[in-house]
Amino acid sequence: MCVLLLTMKGTIVIFRLPPKTEHKILNKFCQRLYGQNTSSWGGKYRYRRKGILDNIPHRKLLKGVVLLLPKDLEKLLTYLEEFNALVYVRKVQLEYEDLTHMEIPLQ
């Protein structure tokens, strides 16, 4: 049995907004970051408002924990800075499962 191990360098970003952030600001933050499925006219029309992460290959592991490629890190950090988020960043090895979830072509 032959096992092919594919790994790639990635970045894990762990973030949270400051304590006692207003609920209205939390909603705006999440909508702009993750995007939002929405509808109008009582569900007659459905569409998606895109967020920042819709254009970045990523994997959301938990609330406030995202895996992404190092080249996309600056875009996310710039956005998080706007909301004064507390951010931790570390380099990691992405595994096969991460790469397929992020829809990164395997060579």
GROMACS .gro file of N, CA and C in nm:
model
  321
    1MET      N    1   0.085  -0.118   0.000
    1MET     CA    2   0.000   0.000   0.000
    1MET      C    3   0.089   0.124   0.000
    2CYS      N    4   0.067   0.214  -0.092
    2CYS     CA    5   0.148   0.334  -0.105
    2CYS      C    6   0.066   0.455  -0.059
    3VAL      N    7   0.122   0.534   0.029
    3VAL     CA    8   0.054   0.653   0.079
    3VAL      C    9   0.133   0.776   0.035
    4LEU      N   10   0.066   0.864  -0.031
    4LEU     CA   11   0.128   0.987  -0.077
    4LEU      C   12   0.094   1.097   0.022
    5LEU      N   13   0.196   1.158   0.079
    5LEU     CA   14   0.174   1.266   0.175
    5LEU      C   15   0.194   1.400   0.106
    6LEU      N   16   0.089   1.476   0.096
    6LEU     CA   17   0.096   1.609   0.037
    6LEU      C   18   0.082   1.712   0.148
    7THR      N   19   0.179   1.799   0.158
    7THR     CA   20   0.170   1.906   0.256
    7THR      C   21   0.209   2.037   0.190
    8MET      N   22   0.165   2.143   0.248
    8MET     CA   23   0.193   2.275   0.196
    8MET      C   24   0.196   2.371   0.314
    9LYS      N   25   0.275   2.476   0.302
    9LYS     CA   26   0.281   2.572   0.410
    9LYS      C   27   0.153   2.654   0.413
   10GLY      N   28   0.106   2.679   0.533
   10GLY     CA   29  -0.015   2.758   0.552
   10GLY      C   30  -0.001   2.846   0.674
   11THR      N   31  -0.106   2.916   0.704
   11THR     CA   32  -0.108   3.005   0.818
   11THR      C   33  -0.239   2.983   0.893
   12ILE      N   34  -0.229   2.978   1.025
   12ILE     CA   35  -0.349   2.972   1.107
   12ILE      C   36  -0.365   3.108   1.174
   13VAL      N   37  -0.485   3.161   1.165
   13VAL     CA   38  -0.517   3.290   1.225
   13VAL      C   39  -0.625   3.267   1.329
   14ILE      N   40  -0.597   3.310   1.451
   14ILE     CA   41  -0.691   3.299   1.561
   14ILE      C   42  -0.724   3.441   1.604
   15PHE      N   43  -0.851   3.474   1.608
   15PHE     CA   44  -0.888   3.612   1.639
   15PHE      C   45  -1.014   3.620   1.723
   16ARG      N   46  -1.029   3.735   1.788
   16ARG     CA   47  -1.154   3.766   1.858
   16ARG      C   48  -1.165   3.917   1.867
   17LEU      N   49  -1.286   3.962   1.873
   17LEU     CA   50  -1.310   4.104   1.887
   17LEU      C   51  -1.300   4.143   2.034
   18PRO      N   52  -1.276   4.271   2.062
   18PRO     CA   53  -1.262   4.314   2.201
   18PRO      C   54  -1.386   4.280   2.284
   19PRO      N   55  -1.367   4.255   2.414
   19PRO     CA   56  -1.483   4.229   2.501
   19PRO      C   57  -1.581   4.347   2.498
   20LYS      N   58  -1.707   4.318   2.516
   20LYS     CA   59  -1.814   4.417   2.521
   20LYS      C   60  -1.833   4.492   2.389
   21THR      N   61  -1.796   4.429   2.277
   21THR     CA   62  -1.823   4.487   2.147
   21THR      C   63  -1.974   4.479   2.123
   22GLU      N   64  -2.032   4.587   2.073
   22GLU     CA   65  -2.177   4.591   2.051
   22GLU      C   66  -2.220   4.482   1.953
   23HIS      N   67  -2.340   4.430   1.977
   23HIS     CA   68  -2.395   4.323   1.893
   23HIS      C   69  -2.407   4.368   1.747
   24LYS      N   70  -2.443   4.492   1.726
   24LYS     CA   71  -2.457   4.547   1.591
   24LYS      C   72  -2.323   4.541   1.516
   25ILE      N   73  -2.214   4.571   1.584
   25ILE     CA   74  -2.080   4.567   1.524
   25ILE      C   75  -2.037   4.424   1.499
   26LEU      N   76  -2.070   4.333   1.592
   26LEU     CA   77  -2.039   4.190   1.572
   26LEU      C   78  -2.106   4.137   1.446
   27ASN      N   79  -2.233   4.172   1.427
   27ASN     CA   80  -2.306   4.127   1.308
   27ASN      C   81  -2.242   4.180   1.181
   28LYS      N   82  -2.209   4.308   1.180
   28LYS     CA   83  -2.146   4.369   1.063
   28LYS      C   84  -2.013   4.301   1.033
   29PHE      N   85  -1.935   4.275   1.137
   29PHE     CA   86  -1.805   4.208   1.123
   29PHE      C   87  -1.822   4.071   1.057
   30CYS      N   88  -1.913   3.991   1.109
   30CYS     CA   89  -1.934   3.855   1.057
   30CYS      C   90  -1.987   3.857   0.914
   31GLN      N   91  -2.080   3.947   0.885
   31GLN     CA   92  -2.136   3.954   0.750
   31GLN      C   93  -2.029   3.992   0.648
   32ARG      N   94  -1.944   4.088   0.681
   32ARG     CA   95  -1.840   4.131   0.588
   32ARG      C   96  -1.728   4.029   0.576
   33LEU      N   97  -1.701   3.952   0.682
   33LEU     CA   98  -1.594   3.853   0.678
   33LEU      C   99  -1.639   3.723   0.610
   34TYR      N  100  -1.748   3.666   0.657
   34TYR     CA  101  -1.792   3.535   0.610
   34TYR      C  102  -1.894   3.541   0.496
   35GLY      N  103  -1.957   3.657   0.475
   35GLY     CA  104  -2.065   3.666   0.377
   35GLY      C  105  -2.196   3.628   0.443
   36GLN      N  106  -2.305   3.637   0.365
   36GLN     CA  107  -2.436   3.609   0.424
   36GLN      C  108  -2.533   3.566   0.315
   37ASN      N  109  -2.607   3.459   0.343
   37ASN     CA  110  -2.718   3.420   0.256
   37ASN      C  111  -2.839   3.500   0.302
   38THR      N  112  -2.907   3.560   0.208
   38THR     CA  113  -3.020   3.644   0.244
   38THR      C  114  -3.132   3.629   0.143
   39SER      N  115  -3.248   3.679   0.176
   39SER     CA  116  -3.362   3.672   0.085
   39SER      C  117  -3.446   3.798   0.101
   40SER      N  118  -3.532   3.818   0.002
   40SER     CA  119  -3.623   3.932   0.008
   40SER      C  120  -3.760   3.887  -0.040
   41TRP      N  121  -3.857   3.970  -0.017
   41TRP     CA  122  -3.993   3.940  -0.053
   41TRP      C  123  -4.041   3.806   0.005
   42GLY      N  124  -4.017   3.789   0.134
   42GLY     CA  125  -4.064   3.668   0.202
   42GLY      C  126  -4.002   3.540   0.151
   43GLY      N  127  -3.879   3.545   0.106
   43GLY     CA  128  -3.811   3.426   0.059
   43GLY      C  129  -3.823   3.401  -0.090
   44LYS      N  130  -3.891   3.491  -0.159
   44LYS     CA  131  -3.910   3.474  -0.303
   44LYS      C  132  -3.778   3.484  -0.379
   45TYR      N  133  -3.694   3.577  -0.338
   45TYR     CA  134  -3.564   3.597  -0.401
   45TYR      C  135  -3.454   3.564  -0.301
   46ARG      N  136  -3.366   3.476  -0.340
   46ARG     CA  137  -3.255   3.439  -0.253
   46ARG      C  138  -3.124   3.473  -0.322
   47TYR      N  139  -3.031   3.525  -0.244
   47TYR     CA  140  -2.900   3.557  -0.299
   47TYR      C  141  -2.797   3.557  -0.188
   48ARG      N  142  -2.671   3.568  -0.226
   48ARG     CA  143  -2.562   3.566  -0.129
   48ARG      C  144  -2.484   3.697  -0.138
   49ARG      N  145  -2.468   3.759  -0.024
   49ARG     CA  146  -2.379   3.874  -0.014
   49ARG      C  147  -2.241   3.819   0.018
   50LYS      N  148  -2.147   3.844  -0.070
   50LYS     CA  149  -2.014   3.787  -0.053
   50LYS      C  150  -1.938   3.858   0.059
   51GLY      N  151  -1.852   3.780   0.125
   51GLY     CA  152  -1.765   3.832   0.228
   51GLY      C  153  -1.620   3.824   0.182
   52ILE      N  154  -1.532   3.873   0.264
   52ILE     CA  155  -1.389   3.873   0.232
   52ILE      C  156  -1.338   3.731   0.209
   53LEU      N  157  -1.379   3.638   0.293
   53LEU     CA  158  -1.328   3.501   0.282
   53LEU      C  159  -1.386   3.424   0.162
   54ASP      N  160  -1.489   3.478   0.099
   54ASP     CA  161  -1.542   3.412  -0.021
   54ASP      C  162  -1.443   3.415  -0.135
   55ASN      N  163  -1.352   3.511  -0.135
   55ASN     CA  164  -1.253   3.524  -0.242
   55ASN      C  165  -1.116   3.471  -0.202
   56ILE      N  166  -1.106   3.412  -0.084
   56ILE     CA  167  -0.978   3.361  -0.034
   56ILE      C  168  -0.994   3.212  -0.003
   57PRO      N  169  -0.908   3.124  -0.058
   57PRO     CA  170  -0.915   2.984  -0.019
   57PRO      C  171  -0.883   2.972   0.131
   58HIS      N  172  -0.975   2.916   0.206
   58HIS     CA  173  -0.957   2.908   0.351
   58HIS      C  174  -1.032   2.788   0.406
   59ARG      N  175  -1.007   2.761   0.531
   59ARG     CA  176  -1.082   2.659   0.604
   59ARG      C  177  -1.111   2.713   0.742
   60LYS      N  178  -1.239   2.727   0.773
   60LYS     CA  179  -1.280   2.774   0.905
   60LYS      C  180  -1.286   2.653   0.997
   61LEU      N  181  -1.200   2.651   1.098
   61LEU     CA  182  -1.194   2.537   1.188
   61LEU      C  183  -1.293   2.552   1.303
   62LEU      N  184  -1.295   2.668   1.364
   62LEU     CA  185  -1.384   2.701   1.474
   62LEU      C  186  -1.419   2.848   1.464
   63LYS      N  187  -1.505   2.894   1.550
   63LYS     CA  188  -1.536   3.037   1.556
   63LYS      C  189  -1.406   3.113   1.585
   64GLY      N  190  -1.366   3.198   1.494
   64GLY     CA  191  -1.246   3.279   1.514
   64GLY      C  192  -1.116   3.207   1.483
   65VAL      N  193  -1.121   3.093   1.413
   65VAL     CA  194  -0.999   3.019   1.378
   65VAL      C  195  -1.007   2.983   1.229
   66VAL      N  196  -0.910   3.035   1.151
   66VAL     CA  197  -0.912   3.018   1.007
   66VAL      C  198  -0.774   2.974   0.958
   67LEU      N  199  -0.772   2.874   0.869
   67LEU     CA  200  -0.651   2.832   0.799
   67LEU      C  201  -0.653   2.896   0.660
   68LEU      N  202  -0.538   2.949   0.618
   68LEU     CA  203  -0.529   3.005   0.484
   68LEU      C  204  -0.385   3.002   0.435
   69LEU      N  205  -0.366   3.039   0.311
   69LEU     CA  206  -0.232   3.043   0.253
   69LEU      C  207  -0.161   3.172   0.294
   70PRO      N  208  -0.028   3.167   0.309
   70PRO     CA  209   0.046   3.287   0.352
   70PRO      C  210   0.026   3.408   0.261
   71LYS      N  211   0.005   3.386   0.132
   71LYS     CA  212  -0.013   3.499   0.039
   71LYS      C  213  -0.141   3.577   0.066
   72ASP      N  214  -0.239   3.517   0.132
   72ASP     CA  215  -0.367   3.582   0.160
   72ASP      C  216  -0.375   3.642   0.300
   73LEU      N  217  -0.270   3.624   0.377
   73LEU     CA  218  -0.271   3.668   0.517
   73LEU      C  219  -0.293   3.818   0.531
   74GLU      N  220  -0.227   3.897   0.450
   74GLU     CA  221  -0.233   4.043   0.464
   74GLU      C  222  -0.375   4.096   0.446
   75LYS      N  223  -0.451   4.039   0.353
   75LYS     CA  224  -0.590   4.082   0.331
   75LYS      C  225  -0.673   4.064   0.457
   76LEU      N  226  -0.657   3.949   0.521
   76LEU     CA  227  -0.734   3.920   0.642
   76LEU      C  228  -0.689   4.008   0.758
   77LEU      N  229  -0.559   4.024   0.775
   77LEU     CA  230  -0.509   4.105   0.886
   77LEU      C  231  -0.553   4.251   0.873
   78THR      N  232  -0.554   4.303   0.751
   78THR     CA  233  -0.600   4.440   0.729
   78THR      C  234  -0.745   4.456   0.773
   79TYR      N  235  -0.828   4.358   0.737
   79TYR     CA  236  -0.969   4.363   0.777
   79TYR      C  237  -0.984   4.353   0.929
   80LEU      N  238  -0.913   4.260   0.992
   80LEU     CA  239  -0.923   4.242   1.137
   80LEU      C  240  -0.876   4.367   1.212
   81GLU      N  241  -0.780   4.436   1.155
   81GLU     CA  242  -0.728   4.558   1.216
   81GLU      C  243  -0.836   4.668   1.223
   82GLU      N  244  -0.923   4.672   1.123
   82GLU     CA  245  -1.032   4.770   1.121
   82GLU      C  246  -1.122   4.759   1.244
   83PHE      N  247  -1.136   4.638   1.297
   83PHE     CA  248  -1.224   4.613   1.411
   83PHE      C  249  -1.147   4.596   1.542
   84ASN      N  250  -1.019   4.631   1.541
   84ASN     CA  251  -0.933   4.620   1.661
   84ASN      C  252  -0.937   4.480   1.722
   85ALA      N  253  -0.938   4.379   1.637
   85ALA     CA  254  -0.943   4.240   1.683
   85ALA      C  255  -0.809   4.200   1.745
   86LEU      N  256  -0.815   4.115   1.844
   86LEU     CA  257  -0.697   4.055   1.904
   86LEU      C  258  -0.663   3.935   1.815
   87VAL      N  259  -0.542   3.933   1.759
   87VAL     CA  260  -0.508   3.834   1.656
   87VAL      C  261  -0.381   3.759   1.692
   88TYR      N  262  -0.383   3.627   1.671
   88TYR     CA  263  -0.264   3.542   1.684
   88TYR      C  264  -0.244   3.474   1.549
   89VAL      N  265  -0.120   3.475   1.500
   89VAL     CA  266  -0.088   3.414   1.371
   89VAL      C  267   0.028   3.318   1.388
   90ARG      N  268   0.017   3.198   1.331
   90ARG     CA  269   0.124   3.099   1.335
   90ARG      C  270   0.134   3.030   1.200
   91LYS      N  271   0.255   2.989   1.165
   91LYS     CA  272   0.277   2.910   1.043
   91LYS      C  273   0.246   2.764   1.077
   92VAL      N  274   0.183   2.695   0.981
   92VAL     CA  275   0.147   2.555   0.999
   92VAL      C  276   0.170   2.479   0.869
   93GLN      N  277   0.169   2.348   0.877
   93GLN     CA  278   0.173   2.261   0.759
   93GLN      C  279   0.029   2.221   0.729
   94LEU      N  280  -0.018   2.256   0.610
   94LEU     CA  281  -0.152   2.214   0.569
   94LEU      C  282  -0.146   2.069   0.523
   95GLU      N  283  -0.244   1.993   0.560
   95GLU     CA  284  -0.251   1.853   0.522
   95GLU      C  285  -0.341   1.836   0.401
   96TYR      N  286  -0.341   1.716   0.347
   96TYR     CA  287  -0.421   1.684   0.229
   96TYR      C  288  -0.567   1.724   0.248
   97GLU      N  289  -0.622   1.693   0.362
   97GLU     CA  290  -0.762   1.724   0.393
   97GLU      C  291  -0.787   1.875   0.388
   98ASP      N  292  -0.692   1.954   0.438
   98ASP     CA  293  -0.705   2.100   0.434
   98ASP      C  294  -0.703   2.150   0.291
   99LEU      N  295  -0.611   2.098   0.212
   99LEU     CA  296  -0.597   2.141   0.073
   99LEU      C  297  -0.721   2.110  -0.009
  100THR      N  298  -0.778   1.992   0.010
  100THR     CA  299  -0.899   1.957  -0.065
  100THR      C  300  -1.018   2.040  -0.019
  101HIS      N  301  -1.028   2.067   0.111
  101HIS     CA  302  -1.136   2.150   0.163
  101HIS      C  303  -1.125   2.294   0.109
  102MET      N  304  -1.004   2.342   0.093
  102MET     CA  305  -0.979   2.478   0.044
  102MET      C  306  -0.983   2.484  -0.109
  103GLU      N  307  -1.004   2.368  -0.172
  103GLU     CA  308  -1.012   2.355  -0.318
  103GLU      C  309  -0.884   2.406  -0.387
  104ILE      N  310  -0.770   2.372  -0.329
  104ILE     CA  311  -0.640   2.408  -0.386
  104ILE      C  312  -0.598   2.293  -0.477
  105PRO      N  313  -0.565   2.320  -0.603
  105PRO     CA  314  -0.526   2.212  -0.695
  105PRO      C  315  -0.402   2.137  -0.644
  106LEU      N  316  -0.410   2.006  -0.646
  106LEU     CA  317  -0.298   1.922  -0.603
  106LEU      C  318  -0.219   1.881  -0.725
  107GLN      N  319  -0.087   1.898  -0.715
  107GLN     CA  320  -0.003   1.867  -0.830
  107GLN      C  321   0.080   1.743  -0.805
   0.00000   0.00000   0.00000
